[in-house]
mmCIF file of C-alpha atoms and ligand atoms in Angstrom:
data_model
loop_
_atom_site.group_PDB
_atom_site.id
_atom_site.type_symbol
_atom_site.label_atom_id
_atom_site.label_comp_id
_atom_site.label_asym_id
_atom_site.label_seq_id
_atom_site.Cartn_x
_atom_site.Cartn_y
_atom_site.Cartn_z
ATOM 1 C CA MET U 1 0.000 0.000 0.000
ATOM 2 C CA LYS U 2 1.369 3.434 -0.926
ATOM 3 C CA ASP U 3 1.190 6.285 1.571
ATOM 4 C CA GLU U 4 -1.735 8.036 -0.143
ATOM 5 C CA THR U 5 -3.774 4.843 0.112
ATOM 6 C CA LYS U 6 -2.767 4.335 3.736
ATOM 7 C CA LEU U 7 -4.047 7.835 4.511
ATOM 8 C CA ALA U 8 -7.437 6.912 3.117
ATOM 9 C CA VAL U 9 -7.890 3.381 4.454
ATOM 10 C CA LEU U 10 -6.053 3.024 7.777
ATOM 11 C CA GLY U 11 -7.831 3.668 11.064
ATOM 12 C CA ARG U 12 -11.342 2.984 9.782
ATOM 13 C CA ASP U 13 -13.906 0.436 10.889
ATOM 14 C CA PRO U 14 -17.317 0.949 9.245
ATOM 15 C CA GLU U 15 -18.488 -2.528 10.193
ATOM 16 C CA GLY U 16 -17.897 -1.851 13.833
ATOM 17 C CA HIS U 17 -19.708 1.498 13.672
ATOM 18 C CA HIS U 18 -23.017 1.062 11.872
ATOM 19 C CA GLY U 19 -21.432 1.792 8.506
ATOM 20 C CA ALA U 20 -20.110 5.220 9.471
ATOM 21 C CA VAL U 21 -17.102 6.082 7.307
ATOM 22 C CA ASN U 22 -15.212 7.556 10.257
ATOM 23 C CA ILE U 23 -14.835 6.127 13.736
ATOM 24 C CA PRO U 24 -16.960 8.403 15.923
ATOM 25 C CA VAL U 25 -15.707 10.254 18.973
ATOM 26 C CA TYR U 26 -15.913 8.080 22.068
ATOM 27 C CA ARG U 27 -16.640 10.179 25.119
ATOM 28 C CA ALA U 28 -15.841 7.712 27.808
ATOM 29 C CA SER U 29 -14.355 7.390 31.245
ATOM 30 C CA THR U 30 -15.930 4.240 32.682
ATOM 31 C CA ILE U 31 -16.097 1.200 30.442
ATOM 32 C CA LEU U 32 -18.738 -1.217 31.710
ATOM 33 C CA GLN U 33 -18.152 -4.945 31.589
ATOM 34 C CA PRO U 34 -20.895 -7.590 31.718
ATOM 35 C CA SER U 35 -19.297 -9.613 34.513
ATOM 36 C CA LEU U 36 -16.383 -9.780 36.903
ATOM 37 C CA LYS U 37 -14.796 -12.416 34.718
ATOM 38 C CA ALA U 38 -15.128 -10.224 31.634
ATOM 39 C CA LEU U 39 -13.525 -7.383 33.570
ATOM 40 C CA HIS U 40 -10.601 -9.566 34.612
ATOM 41 C CA ASP U 41 -10.231 -10.886 31.068
ATOM 42 C CA VAL U 42 -10.127 -7.480 29.469
ATOM 43 C CA TYR U 43 -7.548 -6.238 31.979
ATOM 44 C CA SER U 44 -5.332 -9.240 31.367
ATOM 45 C CA ALA U 45 -5.618 -8.646 27.627
ATOM 46 C CA ARG U 46 -4.474 -5.087 28.273
ATOM 47 C CA ALA U 47 -1.538 -6.390 30.274
ATOM 48 C CA GLN U 48 -0.602 -8.415 27.169
ATOM 49 C CA ASP U 49 -0.543 -5.142 25.220
ATOM 50 C CA GLU U 50 -3.788 -5.799 23.367
ATOM 51 C CA GLN U 51 -5.684 -2.681 22.319
ATOM 52 C CA VAL U 52 -8.768 -3.355 24.380
ATOM 53 C CA THR U 53 -11.057 -0.719 25.845
ATOM 54 C CA THR U 54 -10.736 -0.742 29.619
ATOM 55 C CA TYR U 55 -10.842 2.848 30.774
ATOM 56 C CA GLY U 56 -11.152 6.237 29.040
ATOM 57 C CA ARG U 57 -7.656 7.379 29.906
ATOM 58 C CA VAL U 58 -6.000 4.339 28.398
ATOM 59 C CA GLY U 59 -7.657 4.593 24.998
ATOM 60 C CA THR U 60 -10.779 3.984 22.965
ATOM 61 C CA PRO U 61 -11.143 2.503 19.467
ATOM 62 C CA LEU U 62 -10.661 6.046 18.124
ATOM 63 C CA THR U 63 -7.431 6.647 20.058
ATOM 64 C CA TYR U 64 -5.987 3.333 18.919
ATOM 65 C CA ALA U 65 -7.027 4.051 15.321
ATOM 66 C CA PHE U 66 -5.202 7.382 15.372
ATOM 67 C CA GLU U 67 -2.117 5.955 17.049
ATOM 68 C CA ASN U 68 -1.888 2.927 14.776
ATOM 69 C CA THR U 69 -2.370 4.994 11.637
ATOM 70 C CA VAL U 70 0.445 7.381 12.510
ATOM 71 C CA ALA U 71 2.717 4.518 13.563
ATOM 72 C CA GLU U 72 2.150 2.584 10.347
ATOM 73 C CA LEU U 73 2.606 5.663 8.198
ATOM 74 C CA GLU U 74 6.015 6.426 9.647
ATOM 75 C CA GLY U 75 7.090 2.813 9.954
ATOM 76 C CA GLY U 76 7.192 2.557 13.747
ATOM 77 C CA TYR U 77 5.829 -0.166 15.997
ATOM 78 C CA ARG U 78 3.217 1.598 18.117
ATOM 79 C CA ALA U 79 2.303 5.164 19.052
ATOM 80 C CA MET U 80 0.964 7.111 22.007
ATOM 81 C CA ALA U 81 -1.212 10.216 21.688
ATOM 82 C CA TYR U 82 -0.577 13.168 24.027
ATOM 83 C CA PRO U 83 -2.578 16.312 24.760
ATOM 84 C CA SER U 84 0.035 18.500 23.015
ATOM 85 C CA GLY U 85 3.302 18.367 21.135
ATOM 86 C CA ALA U 86 5.081 19.657 24.215
ATOM 87 C CA GLY U 87 3.573 16.783 26.194
ATOM 88 C CA ALA U 88 4.818 14.370 23.536
ATOM 89 C CA CYS U 89 8.385 15.751 23.790
ATOM 90 C CA SER U 90 8.509 15.444 27.572
ATOM 91 C CA GLY U 91 6.696 12.079 27.429
ATOM 92 C CA ALA U 92 9.342 10.649 25.124
ATOM 93 C CA ILE U 93 12.191 11.888 27.312
ATOM 94 C CA LEU U 94 10.626 10.711 30.574
ATOM 95 C CA SER U 95 10.143 7.235 29.127
ATOM 96 C CA VAL U 96 13.922 6.842 28.830
ATOM 97 C CA VAL U 97 15.699 8.746 31.606
ATOM 98 C CA LYS U 98 16.244 8.082 35.274
ATOM 99 C CA SER U 99 17.848 10.122 38.018
ATOM 100 C CA GLY U 100 21.613 10.336 37.535
ATOM 101 C CA ASP U 101 21.436 10.144 33.745
ATOM 102 C CA HIS U 102 23.026 12.508 31.268
ATOM 103 C CA ILE U 103 21.295 13.396 28.011
ATOM 104 C CA LEU U 104 22.501 15.181 24.889
ATOM 105 C CA VAL U 105 20.170 17.615 23.149
ATOM 106 C CA ILE U 106 20.729 19.499 19.907
ATOM 107 C CA ASP U 107 21.050 23.267 20.289
ATOM 108 C CA ASN U 108 18.205 24.082 17.876
ATOM 109 C CA ILE U 109 15.660 22.084 19.883
ATOM 110 C CA TYR U 110 12.132 23.441 20.248
ATOM 111 C CA GLY U 111 12.201 26.083 23.029
ATOM 112 C CA PRO U 112 9.730 24.521 25.482
ATOM 113 C CA THR U 113 11.607 21.187 25.226
ATOM 114 C CA ARG U 114 14.769 23.014 26.255
ATOM 115 C CA GLN U 115 12.853 24.547 29.119
ATOM 116 C CA PHE U 116 11.589 21.124 30.210
ATOM 117 C CA CYS U 117 15.160 19.813 30.267
ATOM 118 C CA ASP U 118 16.496 22.844 32.136
ATOM 119 C CA THR U 119 13.803 22.821 34.822
ATOM 120 C CA VAL U 120 11.877 19.584 35.385
ATOM 121 C CA LEU U 121 14.618 17.190 34.287
ATOM 122 C CA LYS U 122 17.231 19.091 36.211
ATOM 123 C CA ARG U 123 15.075 18.936 39.325
ATOM 124 C CA LEU U 124 14.789 15.161 38.847
ATOM 125 C CA GLY U 125 18.567 14.792 38.713
ATOM 126 C CA VAL U 126 19.013 14.409 34.963
ATOM 127 C CA GLU U 127 21.762 16.483 33.399
ATOM 128 C CA THR U 128 21.208 17.987 29.941
ATOM 129 C CA GLU U 129 24.086 18.985 27.685
ATOM 130 C CA TYR U 130 23.441 20.846 24.422
ATOM 131 C CA PHE U 131 25.505 20.223 21.309
ATOM 132 C CA LYS U 132 26.127 22.199 18.145
ATOM 133 C CA THR U 133 23.634 21.867 15.295
ATOM 134 C CA ASN U 134 26.368 20.952 12.790
ATOM 135 C CA ILE U 135 27.994 18.282 14.964
ATOM 136 C CA ASP U 136 29.709 15.400 13.197
ATOM 137 C CA PRO U 137 29.350 11.825 14.463
ATOM 138 C CA ALA U 138 32.893 11.654 15.900
ATOM 139 C CA SER U 139 32.378 14.821 17.949
ATOM 140 C CA LEU U 140 29.092 13.501 19.236
ATOM 141 C CA ARG U 141 30.771 10.248 20.215
ATOM 142 C CA ALA U 142 33.216 12.264 22.281
ATOM 143 C CA LEU U 143 30.339 13.797 24.255
ATOM 144 C CA LEU U 144 28.778 10.471 25.221
ATOM 145 C CA ARG U 145 29.325 9.487 28.841
ATOM 146 C CA PRO U 146 28.756 6.135 30.534
ATOM 147 C CA ASN U 147 25.483 7.514 31.947
ATOM 148 C CA THR U 148 24.245 9.071 28.662
ATOM 149 C CA SER U 149 20.901 7.381 28.063
ATOM 150 C CA LEU U 150 19.329 9.585 25.401
ATOM 151 C CA VAL U 151 20.203 11.848 22.495
ATOM 152 C CA PHE U 152 17.379 14.157 21.420
ATOM 153 C CA VAL U 153 17.535 15.848 18.013
ATOM 154 C CA GLU U 154 15.442 17.914 15.695
ATOM 155 C CA SER U 155 16.198 18.172 11.992
ATOM 156 C CA PRO U 156 15.671 20.639 10.527
ATOM 157 C CA GLY U 157 15.409 22.962 13.531
ATOM 158 C CA SER U 158 12.095 24.788 13.464
ATOM 159 C CA LEU U 159 13.557 28.306 13.717
ATOM 160 C CA THR U 160 16.863 28.037 11.882
ATOM 161 C CA PHE U 161 16.448 24.894 9.739
ATOM 162 C CA GLU U 162 19.868 23.230 10.083
ATOM 163 C CA MET U 163 19.955 19.628 8.863
ATOM 164 C CA LEU U 164 21.572 16.802 10.796
ATOM 165 C CA ASP U 165 22.904 13.518 9.434
ATOM 166 C CA VAL U 166 20.455 11.450 11.481
ATOM 167 C CA PRO U 167 21.525 7.937 10.323
ATOM 168 C CA ALA U 168 25.181 8.658 11.134
ATOM 169 C CA ILE U 169 24.273 10.050 14.561
ATOM 170 C CA ALA U 170 21.957 7.082 15.208
ATOM 171 C CA ASP U 171 24.821 4.712 14.564
ATOM 172 C CA VAL U 172 27.026 6.357 17.193
ATOM 173 C CA VAL U 173 24.186 6.575 19.711
ATOM 174 C CA HIS U 174 23.256 2.907 19.333
ATOM 175 C CA LYS U 175 26.842 1.689 19.580
ATOM 176 C CA HIS U 176 26.884 3.408 22.943
ATOM 177 C CA GLY U 177 23.667 1.665 24.001
ATOM 178 C CA ALA U 178 21.687 4.899 24.233
ATOM 179 C CA LYS U 179 18.436 5.831 22.505
ATOM 180 C CA LEU U 180 17.814 8.404 19.814
ATOM 181 C CA ALA U 181 14.669 10.529 19.979
ATOM 182 C CA MET U 182 13.768 13.012 17.274
ATOM 183 C CA ASP U 183 11.262 15.827 17.052
ATOM 184 C CA ASN U 184 9.991 15.042 13.548
ATOM 185 C CA THR U 185 7.265 17.668 13.390
ATOM 186 C CA TRP U 186 8.769 19.388 10.325
ATOM 187 C CA GLY U 187 9.269 16.139 8.425
ATOM 188 C CA THR U 188 5.856 14.734 9.330
ATOM 189 C CA PRO U 189 5.220 10.964 9.174
ATOM 190 C CA LEU U 190 4.897 11.377 5.395
ATOM 191 C CA TYR U 191 8.164 13.070 4.529
ATOM 192 C CA PHE U 192 10.669 11.670 7.006
ATOM 193 C CA LYS U 193 10.506 7.944 7.731
ATOM 194 C CA SER U 194 12.498 8.238 10.922
ATOM 195 C CA PHE U 195 12.582 4.530 11.784
ATOM 196 C CA SER U 196 14.405 3.596 8.604
ATOM 197 C CA HIS U 197 16.989 6.224 9.594
ATOM 198 C CA GLY U 198 17.702 4.825 13.043
ATOM 199 C CA VAL U 199 15.367 6.807 15.278
ATOM 200 C CA ASP U 200 13.940 4.996 18.325
ATOM 201 C CA LEU U 201 11.298 7.512 19.373
ATOM 202 C CA SER U 202 9.749 9.952 16.894
ATOM 203 C CA VAL U 203 7.902 12.917 18.351
ATOM 204 C CA HIS U 204 5.285 15.019 16.575
ATOM 205 C CA ALA U 205 3.415 18.161 17.428
ATOM 206 C CA ALA U 206 0.290 16.812 15.716
ATOM 207 C CA THR U 207 -1.067 20.306 16.381
ATOM 208 C CA LYS U 208 0.789 21.284 13.205
ATOM 209 C CA TYR U 209 0.295 19.394 9.907
ATOM 210 C CA ILE U 210 -1.454 16.310 11.260
ATOM 211 C CA VAL U 211 -4.396 18.309 12.620
ATOM 212 C CA GLY U 212 -3.650 20.808 9.856
ATOM 213 C CA HIS U 213 -6.372 23.371 10.535
ATOM 214 C CA SER U 214 -5.162 25.318 13.599
ATOM 215 C CA ASP U 215 -8.087 24.125 15.671
ATOM 216 C CA ALA U 216 -6.699 21.561 18.122
ATOM 217 C CA MET U 217 -3.696 20.797 20.329
ATOM 218 C CA LEU U 218 -2.386 17.247 19.981
ATOM 219 C CA GLY U 219 0.880 15.341 20.194
ATOM 220 C CA VAL U 220 2.029 11.845 19.368
ATOM 221 C CA VAL U 221 5.137 9.770 19.980
ATOM 222 C CA ILE U 222 5.852 6.794 17.775
ATOM 223 C CA ALA U 223 8.162 4.125 19.179
ATOM 224 C CA ASN U 224 10.076 1.191 17.801
ATOM 225 C CA LYS U 225 9.346 -2.154 19.413
ATOM 226 C CA GLU U 226 12.088 -1.901 21.983
ATOM 227 C CA SER U 227 11.103 1.558 23.171
ATOM 228 C CA TRP U 228 7.363 0.971 23.209
ATOM 229 C CA PRO U 229 6.681 -0.635 26.633
ATOM 230 C CA ALA U 230 8.411 2.150 28.574
ATOM 231 C CA LEU U 231 6.729 4.826 26.484
ATOM 232 C CA ARG U 232 3.312 3.276 26.999
ATOM 233 C CA ASP U 233 3.699 2.709 30.722
ATOM 234 C CA THR U 234 5.158 6.150 31.385
ATOM 235 C CA ALA U 235 2.372 7.935 29.505
ATOM 236 C CA ARG U 236 -0.362 5.929 31.189
ATOM 237 C CA THR U 237 1.145 6.372 34.626
ATOM 238 C CA ILE U 238 1.511 10.118 34.221
ATOM 239 C CA GLY U 239 -2.008 10.408 32.864
ATOM 240 C CA ALA U 240 -0.964 12.380 29.801
ATOM 241 C CA ASN U 241 -3.829 11.197 27.605
ATOM 242 C CA ALA U 242 -5.181 13.118 24.621
ATOM 243 C CA GLY U 243 -8.823 14.179 24.593
ATOM 244 C CA PRO U 244 -11.286 12.431 22.244
ATOM 245 C CA ASP U 245 -12.208 15.456 20.104
ATOM 246 C CA GLU U 246 -8.575 16.315 19.498
ATOM 247 C CA VAL U 247 -7.787 12.744 18.511
ATOM 248 C CA TYR U 248 -10.733 12.811 16.117
ATOM 249 C CA LEU U 249 -9.415 15.992 14.508
ATOM 250 C CA GLY U 250 -5.973 14.439 14.260
ATOM 251 C CA LEU U 251 -7.267 11.407 12.406
ATOM 252 C CA ARG U 252 -9.421 13.601 10.185
ATOM 253 C CA GLY U 253 -6.434 15.790 9.336
ATOM 254 C CA ILE U 254 -4.439 12.726 8.320
ATOM 255 C CA ARG U 255 -6.918 11.981 5.534
ATOM 256 C CA THR U 256 -5.855 15.054 3.532
ATOM 257 C CA MET U 257 -2.156 15.259 4.395
ATOM 258 C CA ALA U 258 -0.993 13.936 1.042
ATOM 259 C CA VAL U 259 -2.883 16.708 -0.750
ATOM 260 C CA ARG U 260 -2.036 19.518 1.640
ATOM 261 C CA LEU U 261 1.677 18.891 2.089
ATOM 262 C CA PRO U 262 2.738 18.936 -1.570
ATOM 263 C CA ARG U 263 1.007 22.292 -1.906
ATOM 264 C CA HIS U 264 2.710 23.679 1.233
ATOM 265 C CA MET U 265 6.008 22.429 -0.167
ATOM 266 C CA GLU U 266 5.556 23.794 -3.666
ATOM 267 C CA SER U 267 4.402 27.237 -2.530
ATOM 268 C CA GLY U 268 7.020 27.338 0.232
ATOM 269 C CA LEU U 269 9.824 26.623 -2.212
ATOM 270 C CA LYS U 270 8.506 29.204 -4.649
ATOM 271 C CA VAL U 271 8.410 31.922 -1.977
ATOM 272 C CA ALA U 272 11.814 30.869 -0.599
ATOM 273 C CA ASP U 273 13.378 31.006 -4.052
ATOM 274 C CA TRP U 274 11.782 34.385 -4.724
ATOM 275 C CA LEU U 275 13.178 35.706 -1.423
ATOM 276 C CA ARG U 276 16.699 34.689 -2.493
ATOM 277 C CA GLY U 277 16.487 37.312 -5.211
ATOM 278 C CA ARG U 278 15.554 40.181 -2.872
ATOM 279 C CA SER U 279 18.291 42.651 -2.047
ATOM 280 C CA GLU U 280 16.941 43.097 1.516
ATOM 281 C CA VAL U 281 17.502 39.380 2.258
ATOM 282 C CA THR U 282 20.948 38.088 3.232
ATOM 283 C CA GLY U 283 19.999 34.423 3.505
ATOM 284 C CA VAL U 284 17.117 31.993 3.131
ATOM 285 C CA ARG U 285 17.020 28.965 5.402
ATOM 286 C CA HIS U 286 15.133 26.178 3.650
ATOM 287 C CA PRO U 287 16.760 22.754 3.203
ATOM 288 C CA GLY U 288 14.711 22.187 0.057
ATOM 289 C CA LEU U 289 16.668 24.925 -1.740
ATOM 290 C CA PRO U 290 19.685 23.576 -3.658
ATOM 291 C CA GLN U 291 21.790 26.439 -2.216
ATOM 292 C CA ASP U 292 21.036 25.465 1.391
ATOM 293 C CA PRO U 293 23.904 23.857 3.357
ATOM 294 C CA GLY U 294 21.553 21.057 4.455
ATOM 295 C CA HIS U 295 20.188 20.335 0.999
ATOM 296 C CA ALA U 296 22.209 17.174 0.310
ATOM 297 C CA ILE U 297 21.039 15.509 3.524
ATOM 298 C CA TRP U 298 17.466 16.635 2.935
ATOM 299 C CA LYS U 299 17.539 15.220 -0.564
ATOM 300 C CA ARG U 300 19.048 11.936 0.595
ATOM 301 C CA ASP U 301 16.761 11.338 3.595
ATOM 302 C CA PHE U 302 13.513 13.274 3.132
ATOM 303 C CA LEU U 303 10.629 12.647 0.747
ATOM 304 C CA GLY U 304 9.442 16.242 0.793
ATOM 305 C CA ALA U 305 9.343 19.535 2.666
ATOM 306 C CA CYS U 306 6.615 21.330 4.551
ATOM 307 C CA GLY U 307 5.782 25.044 4.294
ATOM 308 C CA LEU U 308 7.916 26.324 7.174
ATOM 309 C CA PHE U 309 11.218 28.145 6.643
ATOM 310 C CA ALA U 310 12.962 31.392 7.536
ATOM 311 C CA PHE U 311 14.960 34.180 5.991
ATOM 312 C CA GLU U 312 17.348 36.729 7.349
ATOM 313 C CA LEU U 313 17.212 40.466 6.700
ATOM 314 C CA ASP U 314 20.206 42.671 6.141
ATOM 315 C CA LYS U 315 21.496 43.960 9.482
ATOM 316 C CA LYS U 316 20.738 47.546 8.485
ATOM 317 C CA TYR U 317 17.018 47.027 9.101
ATOM 318 C CA GLY U 318 15.988 48.001 12.622
ATOM 319 C CA ASP U 319 13.065 46.837 14.745
ATOM 320 C CA ALA U 320 10.734 49.645 13.686
ATOM 321 C CA ALA U 321 11.207 48.893 9.996
ATOM 322 C CA VAL U 322 10.737 45.163 10.615
ATOM 323 C CA ALA U 323 7.479 45.945 12.417
ATOM 324 C CA GLU U 324 6.311 47.935 9.374
ATOM 325 C CA PHE U 325 7.016 44.877 7.227
ATOM 326 C CA VAL U 326 5.288 42.402 9.530
ATOM 327 C CA ASP U 327 2.380 44.377 10.982
ATOM 328 C CA HIS U 328 0.667 45.207 7.703
ATOM 329 C CA LEU U 329 0.958 41.922 5.831
ATOM 330 C CA GLU U 330 -2.476 41.035 4.560
ATOM 331 C CA TYR U 331 -2.365 37.247 4.405
ATOM 332 C CA PHE U 332 0.264 36.349 7.012
ATOM 333 C CA GLY U 333 -1.126 36.133 10.534
ATOM 334 C CA ILE U 334 1.241 37.214 13.295
ATOM 335 C CA GLY U 335 1.519 34.314 15.672
ATOM 336 C CA TYR U 336 3.204 31.109 16.712
ATOM 337 C CA SER U 337 2.505 27.573 15.690
ATOM 338 C CA TRP U 338 2.326 26.432 12.078
ATOM 339 C CA GLY U 339 1.037 23.589 9.934
ATOM 340 C CA GLY U 340 -2.478 24.967 9.450
ATOM 341 C CA TYR U 341 -3.967 25.892 6.076
ATOM 342 C CA GLU U 342 -3.153 29.572 6.622
ATOM 343 C CA SER U 343 0.045 31.568 6.260
ATOM 344 C CA LEU U 344 1.841 32.920 9.318
ATOM 345 C CA VAL U 345 4.774 35.174 10.098
ATOM 346 C CA SER U 346 6.873 35.397 13.240
ATOM 347 C CA VAL U 347 10.113 37.055 14.301
ATOM 348 C CA PRO U 348 11.787 34.542 16.621
ATOM 349 C CA ALA U 349 14.386 35.652 19.164
ATOM 350 C CA ILE U 350 17.002 32.991 18.457
ATOM 351 C CA LYS U 351 19.783 34.213 20.694
ATOM 352 C CA GLY U 352 17.826 33.338 23.828
ATOM 353 C CA VAL U 353 17.363 29.678 22.855
ATOM 354 C CA ARG U 354 20.996 28.861 22.058
ATOM 355 C CA SER U 355 23.712 27.751 24.448
ATOM 356 C CA ALA U 356 26.161 25.436 22.637
ATOM 357 C CA GLU U 357 27.031 27.965 19.962
ATOM 358 C CA ALA U 358 26.675 31.723 19.883
ATOM 359 C CA TRP U 359 24.116 33.364 17.628
ATOM 360 C CA GLU U 360 25.985 36.569 16.831
ATOM 361 C CA ASN U 361 26.185 38.969 13.951
ATOM 362 C CA HIS U 362 22.870 38.081 12.407
ATOM 363 C CA GLY U 363 20.192 40.325 10.977
ATOM 364 C CA THR U 364 16.570 39.827 11.979
ATOM 365 C CA THR U 365 15.238 36.346 11.249
ATOM 366 C CA ILE U 366 11.710 36.194 9.888
ATOM 367 C CA ARG U 367 9.979 32.828 9.908
ATOM 368 C CA LEU U 368 7.196 32.156 7.434
ATOM 369 C CA HIS U 369 4.624 29.448 7.316
ATOM 370 C CA ILE U 370 3.341 29.223 3.773
ATOM 371 C CA GLY U 371 -0.298 28.189 3.771
ATOM 372 C CA LEU U 372 -2.643 27.065 1.035
ATOM 373 C CA GLU U 373 -3.457 30.532 -0.343
ATOM 374 C CA ASP U 374 -2.540 31.393 -3.935
ATOM 375 C CA VAL U 375 1.229 31.716 -3.873
ATOM 376 C CA ASP U 376 1.330 34.785 -6.115
ATOM 377 C CA ASP U 377 -0.973 36.603 -3.714
ATOM 378 C CA LEU U 378 1.484 35.745 -0.945
ATOM 379 C CA ILE U 379 4.454 37.000 -2.950
ATOM 380 C CA ASP U 380 2.638 40.258 -3.765
ATOM 381 C CA ASP U 381 1.892 40.638 -0.068
ATOM 382 C CA LEU U 382 5.578 40.219 0.812
ATOM 383 C CA LYS U 383 6.599 42.542 -2.013
ATOM 384 C CA ALA U 384 4.455 45.308 -0.498
ATOM 385 C CA GLY U 385 6.024 44.457 2.857
ATOM 386 C CA PHE U 386 9.535 45.044 1.491
ATOM 387 C CA GLN U 387 8.394 48.418 0.157
ATOM 388 C CA ARG U 388 7.226 49.379 3.648
ATOM 389 C CA LEU U 389 10.461 48.011 5.121
ATOM 390 C CA ASN U 390 12.624 50.171 2.863
ATOM 391 C CA LYS U 391 10.451 53.221 3.305
ATOM 392 C CA ALA U 392 10.591 52.911 7.104
ATOM 393 C CA GLN U 393 14.367 52.377 7.102
ATOM 394 C CA GLY U 394 14.844 55.413 4.857
HETATM 395 C C1 LIG O 401 4.840 23.390 18.114
HETATM 396 C C2 LIG O 401 5.961 22.485 18.311
HETATM 397 C C3 LIG O 401 6.006 21.606 19.396
HETATM 398 C C4 LIG O 401 4.979 21.632 20.492
HETATM 399 O O1 LIG O 401 3.695 21.353 20.042
HETATM 400 P P1 LIG O 401 2.411 21.908 20.835
HETATM 401 O O2 LIG O 401 1.310 21.077 20.304
HETATM 402 O O3 LIG O 401 2.322 23.360 20.482
HETATM 403 O O4 LIG O 401 2.663 21.697 22.290
HETATM 404 C C5 LIG O 401 7.060 20.731 19.475
HETATM 405 N N1 LIG O 401 8.038 20.711 18.547
HETATM 406 C C6 LIG O 401 8.041 21.550 17.506
HETATM 407 C C7 LIG O 401 9.144 21.485 16.516
HETATM 408 C C8 LIG O 401 7.010 22.469 17.351
HETATM 409 O O5 LIG O 401 7.034 23.326 16.331
#
């Protein structure tokens, strides 16, 4: 089955639901059983890792359908849904570490994940060390300690878009006996098949392209077979279960991913390439561009790109001029998150979320999420923005 077909057929059960095309939302806490024996039986089936319905928090047919669909799409063993992407990141980490451990985290990691490591993990006696985004496998090997249990990466980074050689890093990590977790939100389960590149735990902010419509918070972690039991037990013990409506929206979003993503990619690349030709722009960070330093890895490992990238303005443009550019864009909403059908713009403060390498001597970074609008309308909108930028800078 090809991916497009998987998106249409996985996670459905009309026969079990009166012919309904989609599995309905199960609003459930208590699950009633006909007898004490039936109750014992269903709980022992659960203990054998069967996807039975025992209690709302643990999962319903809809939760399992969502989790299994995402897992199969990316090539993992099983998956766990979380109430947010941030919950998925911390859930993946907590399923591996114990007090006294050391973990290695890439410097371009999603900000709230960094915060989780620097606060909660630290309090629990786990030491986090950040490493440079362009690290080579030998240098990473040198950072591994006997108590290093996890390496957590993101590629490309979601603000600065550096690419990492994930298979080469995975090799080093596994030789050491540690696990490799990856925030794969940018790649999505469609465009980066993390498990065939050596990842043990793949994390997604399903809030982004999986939900795809900016109307729900949802996360998911997909595990390989070895990492699954700890992931499952940790999530269930913590009580980090996703709500039924959000899971429904996640599974619904999956149905159209293979139509939405190519459009995000195509329009994103067109805008990125157009930006390269602007005199105001000193650099465009998009691994799908042949000129990008991460392009070779992207081309080797990824099946596509999403609509998120960034560009850097010449240092001569000050904050007031940048605000003139951003504030009056017609089609780009000013706000965080991404992966919905609509275009967004943000001006991330990168310096504050870096520790392994300095972020110095850069102009303002502007991050764009290219939505499903007509791409020429978007380019015209940006063109007018550059006029305002130049006028304001004088
Ligand atoms: C948004 C995001 C998250 C967190 O997802 P939420 O659903 O907003 O909690 C994690 N990782 C990356 C790369 C993200 O962009």
